[in-house]
Amino acid sequence: MSLDLSLEAPSSAPDRPADLRAPVVAIVGATGAVGVELLNCLEARNFPVASLKLLASPRSAGQKMRFRGQDLVIEALGPDSFQGVDIALFSAGSGVSKQYAPVAVQAGAVVVDNSSAFRMRADVPLVVPEVNAESMVSHAGIIANPNCVAAIATVALAPLHRAHPIRRLTAATYQAASGAGAAAMEELRQSTAAYLRGEGFEPKVLPHPYAFNLFSHNAEMDEESGYNGEEQKVVAETRRILGTPDLPVGITCIRVPVLRAHAMALHVEFGEVVTPEEARALLAGAPGLKLVDDRARNHFPMPSEASGQDDVLVGRIRRDLGDPSGRTLALFVAGDQLLKGAALNAVQIAERLLRRA
Ligand code: A2P
């Protein structure tokens, strides 16, 4: 079949007609927290793979992971890893993506990259399929998967924004360990167990004690502005995904001792008065969202209920009384960082590639 991806492949890329109806798929970082979920998502969603290649560091080479009842042997990532690969899902950090995504594109693959390496590049679409799938029409071989907070937040913001353009956003996040990888999740488990035994625990992955504590996000701090790298990413990426390059956004990102689902308080200012009832109606039918907004039972989005769910939970929809004009609403949102914040969104992007093949 002929390849119709509307992608402008680099002129030196091999002229190999990939069959994206049953592609050869590679996962880079298969052993990581997101990598494991990429495998699960491909399997759970019956993604039509001709074959699946699992790539990680030399530390994991030779180990096996199960996919559709079969043991697949993990290979060490290297310059020849992408021969014959049609779609490469990258989740091994920015350094690995910067080095190997161009190698994969050169070999003829389309890369869906979970790192921040290419997210702000003009020729790399930054995609949340429920929000801006149309941006995938043109790319040069790489499609970026957004920062987890940006992905989860924009699923909840987009239905409101389409009806009433957002003028300003203020956010506070409550972010899980999974965003810092499998080792951080393990540190949360171990430090909690040590705490409960009354023993000391020296943090190795995160900069501060995690059990029964919370702290400002561990991304690098810009001392001049006072905003850390995570906050800067969320601002820039939310603007890009919503198509609002000048949207004023204030944000505080906090790491909380939760394993895998992020929560966030969003205060959203519109150009006109939007009632909580209208917002609820807009959000109730929106793709990728589930309304959890039961004032009578004080039941609102929680990480424990968002964990393992494809849908982002949204609730606590109310007027922000800090804005007497009535133009600002407050929402509370929770979404699985490893799913909609990472693996699920990447697989949904890959599904869109198949549809267009
Ligand atoms: P490995 O398990 O062999 O170290 P997490 O985000 O959960 O920390 O996972 C990171 C993922 O990226 C793991 O699968 C890890 O593999 C992989 N990885 C880290 N460094 C490299 C590298 N230099 N080459 C290939 N894979 C890497």
mmCIF file of C-alpha atoms and ligand atoms in Angstrom:
data_model
loop_
_atom_site.group_PDB
_atom_site.id
_atom_site.type_symbol
_atom_site.label_atom_id
_atom_site.label_comp_id
_atom_site.label_asym_id
_atom_site.label_seq_id
_atom_site.Cartn_x
_atom_site.Cartn_y
_atom_site.Cartn_z
ATOM 1 C CA MET A 1 0.000 0.000 0.000
ATOM 2 C CA SER A 2 1.138 3.550 -0.427
ATOM 3 C CA LEU A 3 1.981 5.573 2.644
ATOM 4 C CA ASP A 4 -0.440 8.474 3.084
ATOM 5 C CA LEU A 5 0.520 10.138 6.300
ATOM 6 C CA SER A 6 0.676 13.657 4.910
ATOM 7 C CA LEU A 7 4.039 13.755 6.568
ATOM 8 C CA GLU A 8 6.891 15.493 4.986
ATOM 9 C CA ALA A 9 9.468 12.788 5.482
ATOM 10 C CA PRO A 10 13.047 13.996 5.456
ATOM 11 C CA SER A 11 14.381 13.850 1.929
ATOM 12 C CA SER A 12 17.019 11.323 2.951
ATOM 13 C CA ALA A 13 14.493 8.983 4.630
ATOM 14 C CA PRO A 14 14.216 5.571 2.966
ATOM 15 C CA ASP A 15 11.354 5.213 0.545
ATOM 16 C CA ARG A 16 9.823 2.265 2.394
ATOM 17 C CA PRO A 17 6.054 1.929 2.033
ATOM 18 C CA ALA A 18 5.042 1.251 5.627
ATOM 19 C CA ASP A 19 1.792 -0.630 6.127
ATOM 20 C CA LEU A 20 0.209 1.382 8.896
ATOM 21 C CA ARG A 21 -2.876 -0.835 8.962
ATOM 22 C CA ALA A 22 -0.712 -3.430 10.703
ATOM 23 C CA PRO A 23 2.454 -1.595 11.641
ATOM 24 C CA VAL A 24 5.645 -2.796 13.196
ATOM 25 C CA VAL A 25 5.720 -0.912 16.506
ATOM 26 C CA ALA A 26 8.685 -0.214 18.787
ATOM 27 C CA ILE A 27 8.509 0.974 22.391
ATOM 28 C CA VAL A 28 11.603 2.837 23.555
ATOM 29 C CA GLY A 29 11.754 2.698 27.361
ATOM 30 C CA ALA A 30 9.526 -0.379 27.549
ATOM 31 C CA THR A 31 10.578 -1.208 31.108
ATOM 32 C CA GLY A 32 9.709 2.224 32.512
ATOM 33 C CA ALA A 33 6.519 3.282 34.293
ATOM 34 C CA VAL A 34 5.082 4.690 31.056
ATOM 35 C CA GLY A 35 6.582 1.928 28.879
ATOM 36 C CA VAL A 36 4.697 -0.769 30.792
ATOM 37 C CA GLU A 37 1.458 1.174 30.302
ATOM 38 C CA LEU A 38 2.188 1.606 26.590
ATOM 39 C CA LEU A 39 2.278 -2.198 26.326
ATOM 40 C CA ASN A 40 -0.935 -2.491 28.333
ATOM 41 C CA CYS A 41 -2.711 0.151 26.234
ATOM 42 C CA LEU A 42 -1.703 -1.472 22.936
ATOM 43 C CA GLU A 43 -3.019 -4.784 24.222
ATOM 44 C CA ALA A 44 -6.209 -3.459 25.857
ATOM 45 C CA ARG A 45 -7.146 -1.376 22.819
ATOM 46 C CA ASN A 46 -6.429 -4.192 20.309
ATOM 47 C CA PHE A 47 -3.960 -2.006 18.498
ATOM 48 C CA PRO A 48 -3.220 -3.929 15.277
ATOM 49 C CA VAL A 49 0.532 -4.535 15.523
ATOM 50 C CA ALA A 50 2.292 -6.770 13.006
ATOM 51 C CA SER A 51 5.065 -7.112 15.563
ATOM 52 C CA LEU A 52 6.241 -5.302 18.653
ATOM 53 C CA LYS A 53 9.839 -4.467 19.477
ATOM 54 C CA LEU A 54 10.762 -3.634 23.068
ATOM 55 C CA LEU A 55 13.768 -1.378 23.593
ATOM 56 C CA ALA A 56 15.413 -0.201 26.802
ATOM 57 C CA SER A 57 18.891 0.358 28.203
ATOM 58 C CA PRO A 58 21.545 -2.368 28.120
ATOM 59 C CA ARG A 59 20.636 -3.032 31.788
ATOM 60 C CA SER A 60 17.356 -4.615 30.687
ATOM 61 C CA ALA A 61 18.534 -6.356 27.510
ATOM 62 C CA GLY A 62 17.585 -10.036 27.488
ATOM 63 C CA GLN A 63 14.777 -9.656 30.016
ATOM 64 C CA LYS A 64 11.272 -10.521 28.888
ATOM 65 C CA MET A 65 7.902 -8.769 28.987
ATOM 66 C CA ARG A 66 4.555 -10.342 28.125
ATOM 67 C CA PHE A 67 2.394 -9.054 25.286
ATOM 68 C CA ARG A 68 -0.758 -10.826 24.069
ATOM 69 C CA GLY A 69 0.245 -14.055 25.804
ATOM 70 C CA GLN A 70 3.779 -14.091 24.400
ATOM 71 C CA ASP A 71 7.125 -13.355 25.995
ATOM 72 C CA LEU A 72 8.996 -10.653 24.098
ATOM 73 C CA VAL A 73 12.712 -10.209 24.691
ATOM 74 C CA ILE A 74 13.870 -6.668 25.451
ATOM 75 C CA GLU A 75 16.655 -5.359 23.232
ATOM 76 C CA ALA A 76 19.221 -2.682 24.035
ATOM 77 C CA LEU A 77 18.473 0.542 22.156
ATOM 78 C CA GLY A 78 21.029 1.263 19.463
ATOM 79 C CA PRO A 79 21.486 2.942 16.068
ATOM 80 C CA ASP A 80 20.104 -0.106 14.201
ATOM 81 C CA SER A 81 17.030 -0.565 16.389
ATOM 82 C CA PHE A 82 14.545 1.013 13.977
ATOM 83 C CA GLN A 83 15.071 -0.943 10.751
ATOM 84 C CA GLY A 84 11.588 -2.019 9.597
ATOM 85 C CA VAL A 85 9.802 -0.097 12.379
ATOM 86 C CA ASP A 86 6.716 1.891 11.287
ATOM 87 C CA ILE A 87 5.706 3.564 14.567
ATOM 88 C CA ALA A 88 8.125 4.197 17.444
ATOM 89 C CA LEU A 89 6.680 5.167 20.826
ATOM 90 C CA PHE A 90 9.417 6.895 22.831
ATOM 91 C CA SER A 91 9.354 7.153 26.621
ATOM 92 C CA ALA A 92 12.919 7.039 27.874
ATOM 93 C CA GLY A 93 13.548 10.697 28.656
ATOM 94 C CA SER A 94 14.586 13.740 26.645
ATOM 95 C CA GLY A 95 18.209 12.747 26.152
ATOM 96 C CA VAL A 96 17.300 9.430 24.546
ATOM 97 C CA SER A 97 14.623 11.093 22.385
ATOM 98 C CA LYS A 98 17.006 13.803 21.178
ATOM 99 C CA GLN A 99 19.578 11.186 20.216
ATOM 100 C CA TYR A 100 17.364 8.458 18.761
ATOM 101 C CA ALA A 101 14.092 10.004 17.481
ATOM 102 C CA PRO A 102 15.917 11.417 14.412
ATOM 103 C CA VAL A 103 17.485 7.975 13.888
ATOM 104 C CA ALA A 104 14.020 6.373 13.939
ATOM 105 C CA VAL A 105 12.628 8.965 11.488
ATOM 106 C CA GLN A 106 15.600 8.439 9.234
ATOM 107 C CA ALA A 107 14.827 4.708 9.222
ATOM 108 C CA GLY A 108 11.257 5.459 8.054
ATOM 109 C CA ALA A 109 9.339 5.366 11.344
ATOM 110 C CA VAL A 110 6.853 7.907 12.673
ATOM 111 C CA VAL A 111 7.844 8.796 16.232
ATOM 112 C CA VAL A 112 5.341 9.557 19.005
ATOM 113 C CA ASP A 113 7.548 11.111 21.642
ATOM 114 C CA ASN A 114 6.563 11.295 25.285
ATOM 115 C CA SER A 115 9.506 13.486 26.298
ATOM 116 C CA SER A 116 9.713 17.273 26.259
ATOM 117 C CA ALA A 117 12.519 17.225 23.665
ATOM 118 C CA PHE A 118 10.505 18.391 20.634
ATOM 119 C CA ARG A 119 7.245 19.704 22.094
ATOM 120 C CA MET A 120 7.764 23.347 21.212
ATOM 121 C CA ARG A 121 9.220 22.788 17.739
ATOM 122 C CA ALA A 122 7.044 24.356 15.035
ATOM 123 C CA ASP A 123 7.244 21.268 12.785
ATOM 124 C CA VAL A 124 6.285 18.908 15.626
ATOM 125 C CA PRO A 125 2.566 18.795 16.450
ATOM 126 C CA LEU A 126 1.795 18.663 20.171
ATOM 127 C CA VAL A 127 -1.339 16.582 20.318
ATOM 128 C CA VAL A 128 -4.197 15.718 22.641
ATOM 129 C CA PRO A 129 -6.525 13.904 20.232
ATOM 130 C CA GLU A 130 -9.735 15.103 21.934
ATOM 131 C CA VAL A 131 -8.520 18.695 21.672
ATOM 132 C CA ASN A 132 -6.370 19.342 18.597
ATOM 133 C CA ALA A 133 -6.184 16.176 16.466
ATOM 134 C CA GLU A 134 -6.269 18.400 13.368
ATOM 135 C CA SER A 135 -2.729 19.564 14.178
ATOM 136 C CA MET A 136 -1.463 16.102 13.137
ATOM 137 C CA VAL A 137 -2.218 16.835 9.480
ATOM 138 C CA SER A 138 1.305 18.029 8.877
ATOM 139 C CA HIS A 139 4.443 16.805 10.580
ATOM 140 C CA ALA A 140 8.002 15.847 9.729
ATOM 141 C CA GLY A 141 8.077 12.401 11.307
ATOM 142 C CA ILE A 142 7.764 13.310 14.994
ATOM 143 C CA ILE A 143 4.563 13.933 16.956
ATOM 144 C CA ALA A 144 4.936 15.062 20.567
ATOM 145 C CA ASN A 145 2.904 13.753 23.468
ATOM 146 C CA PRO A 146 2.327 16.611 25.946
ATOM 147 C CA ASN A 147 3.366 17.076 29.535
ATOM 148 C CA CYS A 148 0.993 15.078 31.735
ATOM 149 C CA VAL A 149 -0.607 18.094 33.445
ATOM 150 C CA ALA A 150 -1.101 19.890 30.117
ATOM 151 C CA ALA A 151 -2.735 16.799 28.587
ATOM 152 C CA ILE A 152 -5.089 16.195 31.510
ATOM 153 C CA ALA A 153 -5.971 19.872 31.973
ATOM 154 C CA THR A 154 -6.694 20.548 28.313
ATOM 155 C CA VAL A 155 -9.111 17.608 28.062
ATOM 156 C CA ALA A 156 -11.174 19.404 30.722
ATOM 157 C CA LEU A 157 -10.599 22.943 29.424
ATOM 158 C CA ALA A 158 -11.220 22.403 25.696
ATOM 159 C CA PRO A 159 -15.019 21.857 25.809
ATOM 160 C CA LEU A 160 -15.401 25.057 27.829
ATOM 161 C CA HIS A 161 -12.953 26.979 25.646
ATOM 162 C CA ARG A 162 -14.800 25.987 22.444
ATOM 163 C CA ALA A 163 -18.040 27.456 23.809
ATOM 164 C CA HIS A 164 -16.552 30.441 25.639
ATOM 165 C CA PRO A 165 -12.936 31.370 24.908
ATOM 166 C CA ILE A 166 -10.803 31.262 28.039
ATOM 167 C CA ARG A 167 -9.203 34.585 28.979
ATOM 168 C CA ARG A 168 -7.096 33.562 31.967
ATOM 169 C CA LEU A 169 -6.156 30.408 33.863
ATOM 170 C CA THR A 170 -4.880 29.841 37.390
ATOM 171 C CA ALA A 171 -3.856 26.301 38.358
ATOM 172 C CA ALA A 172 -2.531 24.448 41.385
ATOM 173 C CA THR A 173 -1.472 20.846 40.862
ATOM 174 C CA TYR A 174 -1.183 17.826 43.135
ATOM 175 C CA GLN A 175 1.165 15.553 41.182
ATOM 176 C CA ALA A 176 1.818 11.864 41.665
ATOM 177 C CA ALA A 177 5.136 10.017 41.906
ATOM 178 C CA SER A 178 4.690 8.304 38.528
ATOM 179 C CA GLY A 179 5.562 11.517 36.722
ATOM 180 C CA ALA A 180 9.107 11.070 38.017
ATOM 181 C CA GLY A 181 9.262 7.456 36.792
ATOM 182 C CA ALA A 182 9.152 3.948 38.186
ATOM 183 C CA ALA A 183 12.029 4.605 40.598
ATOM 184 C CA ALA A 184 10.127 7.496 42.216
ATOM 185 C CA MET A 185 7.053 5.299 42.660
ATOM 186 C CA GLU A 186 9.239 2.718 44.360
ATOM 187 C CA GLU A 187 10.757 5.426 46.570
ATOM 188 C CA LEU A 188 7.267 6.465 47.668
ATOM 189 C CA ARG A 189 6.409 2.842 48.555
ATOM 190 C CA GLN A 190 9.677 2.206 50.389
ATOM 191 C CA SER A 191 9.772 5.503 52.244
ATOM 192 C CA THR A 192 6.159 5.052 53.382
ATOM 193 C CA ALA A 193 6.925 1.541 54.663
ATOM 194 C CA ALA A 194 10.048 2.824 56.457
ATOM 195 C CA TYR A 195 8.077 5.699 57.998
ATOM 196 C CA LEU A 196 5.421 3.309 59.297
ATOM 197 C CA ARG A 197 8.141 1.087 60.822
ATOM 198 C CA GLY A 198 9.498 4.183 62.530
ATOM 199 C CA GLU A 199 12.743 3.977 60.534
ATOM 200 C CA GLY A 200 14.619 6.745 58.774
ATOM 201 C CA PHE A 201 14.756 6.884 54.959
ATOM 202 C CA GLU A 202 17.300 8.700 52.810
ATOM 203 C CA PRO A 203 15.629 9.945 49.563
ATOM 204 C CA LYS A 204 17.601 8.963 46.450
ATOM 205 C CA VAL A 205 15.306 9.766 43.531
ATOM 206 C CA LEU A 206 13.385 12.818 44.750
ATOM 207 C CA PRO A 207 14.966 15.722 46.603
ATOM 208 C CA HIS A 208 12.846 15.612 49.769
ATOM 209 C CA PRO A 209 11.167 13.090 52.081
ATOM 210 C CA TYR A 210 8.031 11.906 50.261
ATOM 211 C CA ALA A 211 6.096 9.814 52.777
ATOM 212 C CA PHE A 212 3.407 11.887 54.543
ATOM 213 C CA ASN A 213 4.840 15.008 52.951
ATOM 214 C CA LEU A 214 4.496 17.158 49.831
ATOM 215 C CA PHE A 215 6.895 19.544 48.162
ATOM 216 C CA SER A 216 7.314 21.977 45.297
ATOM 217 C CA HIS A 217 7.792 20.057 42.022
ATOM 218 C CA ASN A 218 11.286 18.640 41.646
ATOM 219 C CA ALA A 219 11.861 20.089 38.141
ATOM 220 C CA GLU A 220 14.699 22.584 37.900
ATOM 221 C CA MET A 221 13.869 25.976 39.413
ATOM 222 C CA ASP A 222 14.373 29.192 37.461
ATOM 223 C CA GLU A 223 15.621 31.389 40.276
ATOM 224 C CA GLU A 224 14.851 34.613 38.489
ATOM 225 C CA SER A 225 11.160 33.984 37.777
ATOM 226 C CA GLY A 226 10.536 31.616 40.696
ATOM 227 C CA TYR A 227 8.850 29.117 38.366
ATOM 228 C CA ASN A 228 10.161 25.570 37.985
ATOM 229 C CA GLY A 229 10.545 23.682 34.710
ATOM 230 C CA GLU A 230 7.312 21.759 35.154
ATOM 231 C CA GLU A 231 5.324 24.957 35.603
ATOM 232 C CA GLN A 232 6.967 26.495 32.547
ATOM 233 C CA LYS A 233 6.138 23.409 30.453
ATOM 234 C CA VAL A 234 2.511 23.362 31.547
ATOM 235 C CA VAL A 235 2.059 27.043 30.677
ATOM 236 C CA ALA A 236 3.738 26.836 27.262
ATOM 237 C CA GLU A 237 2.105 23.541 26.289
ATOM 238 C CA THR A 238 -1.404 24.443 27.466
ATOM 239 C CA ARG A 239 -1.224 27.571 25.336
ATOM 240 C CA ARG A 240 0.007 25.586 22.340
ATOM 241 C CA ILE A 241 -2.601 22.807 22.605
ATOM 242 C CA LEU A 242 -5.498 25.235 23.081
ATOM 243 C CA GLY A 243 -4.161 27.519 20.329
ATOM 244 C CA THR A 244 -4.026 30.520 22.690
ATOM 245 C CA PRO A 245 -0.390 31.694 22.532
ATOM 246 C CA ASP A 246 -0.968 34.686 24.802
ATOM 247 C CA LEU A 247 -3.212 33.101 27.437
ATOM 248 C CA PRO A 248 -2.206 34.416 30.881
ATOM 249 C CA VAL A 249 -1.563 31.399 33.113
ATOM 250 C CA GLY A 250 -0.515 31.336 36.769
ATOM 251 C CA ILE A 251 0.500 27.970 38.183
ATOM 252 C CA THR A 252 1.929 26.172 41.224
ATOM 253 C CA CYS A 253 3.033 22.544 40.735
ATOM 254 C CA ILE A 254 3.326 20.349 43.816
ATOM 255 C CA ARG A 255 4.442 16.735 44.202
ATOM 256 C CA VAL A 256 2.104 14.809 46.540
ATOM 257 C CA PRO A 257 2.516 11.274 47.930
ATOM 258 C CA VAL A 258 0.138 9.627 45.453
ATOM 259 C CA LEU A 259 1.338 6.840 43.168
ATOM 260 C CA ARG A 260 -0.038 7.513 39.703
ATOM 261 C CA ALA A 261 -2.831 10.061 39.245
ATOM 262 C CA HIS A 262 -2.458 13.817 39.123
ATOM 263 C CA ALA A 263 -5.083 16.197 40.491
ATOM 264 C CA MET A 264 -5.415 19.925 39.861
ATOM 265 C CA ALA A 265 -7.512 22.914 40.855
ATOM 266 C CA LEU A 266 -8.273 25.068 37.815
ATOM 267 C CA HIS A 267 -9.660 28.591 38.017
ATOM 268 C CA VAL A 268 -10.841 29.568 34.567
ATOM 269 C CA GLU A 269 -11.789 33.106 33.539
ATOM 270 C CA PHE A 270 -13.952 33.627 30.469
ATOM 271 C CA GLY A 271 -14.854 36.758 28.528
ATOM 272 C CA GLU A 272 -18.420 36.570 29.781
ATOM 273 C CA VAL A 273 -20.400 35.048 32.625
ATOM 274 C CA VAL A 274 -20.549 31.231 32.365
ATOM 275 C CA THR A 275 -22.772 29.471 34.860
ATOM 276 C CA PRO A 276 -21.694 26.276 36.626
ATOM 277 C CA GLU A 277 -24.805 24.607 35.145
ATOM 278 C CA GLU A 278 -23.738 25.392 31.596
ATOM 279 C CA ALA A 279 -20.163 24.284 32.296
ATOM 280 C CA ARG A 280 -21.453 21.023 33.748
ATOM 281 C CA ALA A 281 -23.562 20.409 30.634
ATOM 282 C CA LEU A 282 -20.605 21.156 28.334
ATOM 283 C CA LEU A 283 -18.285 18.855 30.261
ATOM 284 C CA ALA A 284 -20.792 16.017 30.781
ATOM 285 C CA GLY A 285 -20.886 14.982 27.149
ATOM 286 C CA ALA A 286 -17.280 15.719 26.234
ATOM 287 C CA PRO A 287 -14.909 13.002 24.970
ATOM 288 C CA GLY A 288 -12.351 11.628 27.434
ATOM 289 C CA LEU A 289 -14.103 13.179 30.436
ATOM 290 C CA LYS A 290 -16.252 11.843 33.253
ATOM 291 C CA LEU A 291 -18.248 14.171 35.470
ATOM 292 C CA VAL A 292 -17.766 13.464 39.198
ATOM 293 C CA ASP A 293 -19.615 16.341 40.798
ATOM 294 C CA ASP A 294 -21.821 15.163 43.649
ATOM 295 C CA ARG A 295 -22.154 18.003 46.156
ATOM 296 C CA ALA A 296 -24.684 16.105 48.293
ATOM 297 C CA ARG A 297 -22.186 13.307 48.959
ATOM 298 C CA ASN A 298 -19.097 15.510 48.842
ATOM 299 C CA HIS A 299 -17.837 13.230 46.083
ATOM 300 C CA PHE A 300 -15.467 14.863 43.615
ATOM 301 C CA PRO A 301 -12.474 13.757 41.492
ATOM 302 C CA MET A 302 -9.873 11.776 43.449
ATOM 303 C CA PRO A 303 -6.577 10.217 42.366
ATOM 304 C CA SER A 304 -7.678 6.866 43.808
ATOM 305 C CA GLU A 305 -10.650 6.811 41.427
ATOM 306 C CA ALA A 306 -8.783 8.293 38.470
ATOM 307 C CA SER A 307 -6.001 5.665 38.712
ATOM 308 C CA GLY A 308 -6.310 3.019 36.006
ATOM 309 C CA GLN A 309 -9.071 4.974 34.207
ATOM 310 C CA ASP A 310 -8.836 6.261 30.672
ATOM 311 C CA ASP A 311 -11.233 9.121 31.406
ATOM 312 C CA VAL A 312 -10.195 12.329 33.136
ATOM 313 C CA LEU A 313 -12.482 13.087 36.087
ATOM 314 C CA VAL A 314 -13.858 16.618 36.453
ATOM 315 C CA GLY A 315 -16.035 18.128 39.169
ATOM 316 C CA ARG A 316 -16.360 20.703 41.966
ATOM 317 C CA ILE A 317 -17.667 23.011 39.249
ATOM 318 C CA ARG A 318 -18.598 26.264 40.927
ATOM 319 C CA ARG A 319 -18.318 30.015 40.690
ATOM 320 C CA ASP A 320 -14.947 31.355 41.758
ATOM 321 C CA LEU A 321 -16.028 33.816 44.406
ATOM 322 C CA GLY A 322 -12.668 35.529 44.066
ATOM 323 C CA ASP A 323 -14.073 37.091 40.871
ATOM 324 C CA PRO A 324 -17.256 39.000 41.733
ATOM 325 C CA SER A 325 -18.000 39.524 38.025
ATOM 326 C CA GLY A 326 -19.077 35.873 37.697
ATOM 327 C CA ARG A 327 -16.800 35.299 34.702
ATOM 328 C CA THR A 328 -14.531 32.820 36.531
ATOM 329 C CA LEU A 329 -15.295 29.175 37.332
ATOM 330 C CA ALA A 330 -13.391 26.812 39.607
ATOM 331 C CA LEU A 331 -12.987 23.108 38.736
ATOM 332 C CA PHE A 332 -11.193 20.165 40.251
ATOM 333 C CA VAL A 333 -9.718 17.568 37.917
ATOM 334 C CA ALA A 334 -7.977 14.204 38.373
ATOM 335 C CA GLY A 335 -6.429 12.039 35.655
ATOM 336 C CA ASP A 336 -4.155 9.029 35.496
ATOM 337 C CA GLN A 337 -0.689 10.433 34.803
ATOM 338 C CA LEU A 338 0.489 7.179 33.223
ATOM 339 C CA LEU A 339 -2.610 6.852 30.982
ATOM 340 C CA LYS A 340 -4.122 10.120 29.699
ATOM 341 C CA GLY A 341 -1.024 11.940 30.944
ATOM 342 C CA ALA A 342 1.299 9.683 28.933
ATOM 343 C CA ALA A 343 0.752 6.181 27.477
ATOM 344 C CA LEU A 344 -2.929 6.331 26.548
ATOM 345 C CA ASN A 345 -2.539 9.692 24.817
ATOM 346 C CA ALA A 346 0.451 8.346 22.849
ATOM 347 C CA VAL A 347 -1.482 5.254 21.744
ATOM 348 C CA GLN A 348 -4.482 7.427 20.787
ATOM 349 C CA ILE A 349 -2.124 9.479 18.602
ATOM 350 C CA ALA A 350 -0.842 6.251 17.020
ATOM 351 C CA GLU A 351 -4.446 5.157 16.402
ATOM 352 C CA ARG A 352 -5.045 8.403 14.514
ATOM 353 C CA LEU A 353 -2.013 7.618 12.351
ATOM 354 C CA LEU A 354 -3.567 4.250 11.488
ATOM 355 C CA ARG A 355 -6.895 5.824 10.590
ATOM 356 C CA ARG A 356 -5.198 8.120 8.142
ATOM 357 C CA ALA A 357 -3.141 5.345 6.506
HETATM 358 P P1 A2P B 1 15.977 0.549 31.832
HETATM 359 O O1 A2P B 1 14.832 -0.038 32.626
HETATM 360 O O2 A2P B 1 16.733 -0.492 31.084
HETATM 361 O O3 A2P B 1 16.826 1.497 32.633
HETATM 362 P P2 A2P B 1 11.195 5.546 34.049
HETATM 363 O O4 A2P B 1 10.671 6.804 33.389
HETATM 364 O O5 A2P B 1 10.117 4.753 34.699
HETATM 365 O O6 A2P B 1 12.357 5.831 34.945
HETATM 366 O O7 A2P B 1 11.742 4.623 32.843
HETATM 367 C C1 A2P B 1 12.739 5.041 31.957
HETATM 368 C C2 A2P B 1 12.813 4.081 30.771
HETATM 369 O O8 A2P B 1 13.826 4.559 29.882
HETATM 370 C C3 A2P B 1 13.233 2.666 31.143
HETATM 371 O O9 A2P B 1 12.610 1.744 30.267
HETATM 372 C C4 A2P B 1 14.729 2.701 30.927
HETATM 373 O O10 A2P B 1 15.293 1.432 30.643
HETATM 374 C C5 A2P B 1 14.773 3.533 29.661
HETATM 375 N N1 A2P B 1 16.098 4.120 29.459
HETATM 376 C C6 A2P B 1 16.779 4.938 30.303
HETATM 377 N N2 A2P B 1 17.972 5.268 29.773
HETATM 378 C C7 A2P B 1 18.039 4.654 28.569
HETATM 379 C C8 A2P B 1 19.012 4.599 27.524
HETATM 380 N N3 A2P B 1 20.162 5.266 27.601
HETATM 381 N N4 A2P B 1 18.738 3.845 26.431
HETATM 382 C C9 A2P B 1 17.576 3.185 26.327
HETATM 383 N N5 A2P B 1 16.610 3.189 27.277
HETATM 384 C C10 A2P B 1 16.840 3.927 28.380
#
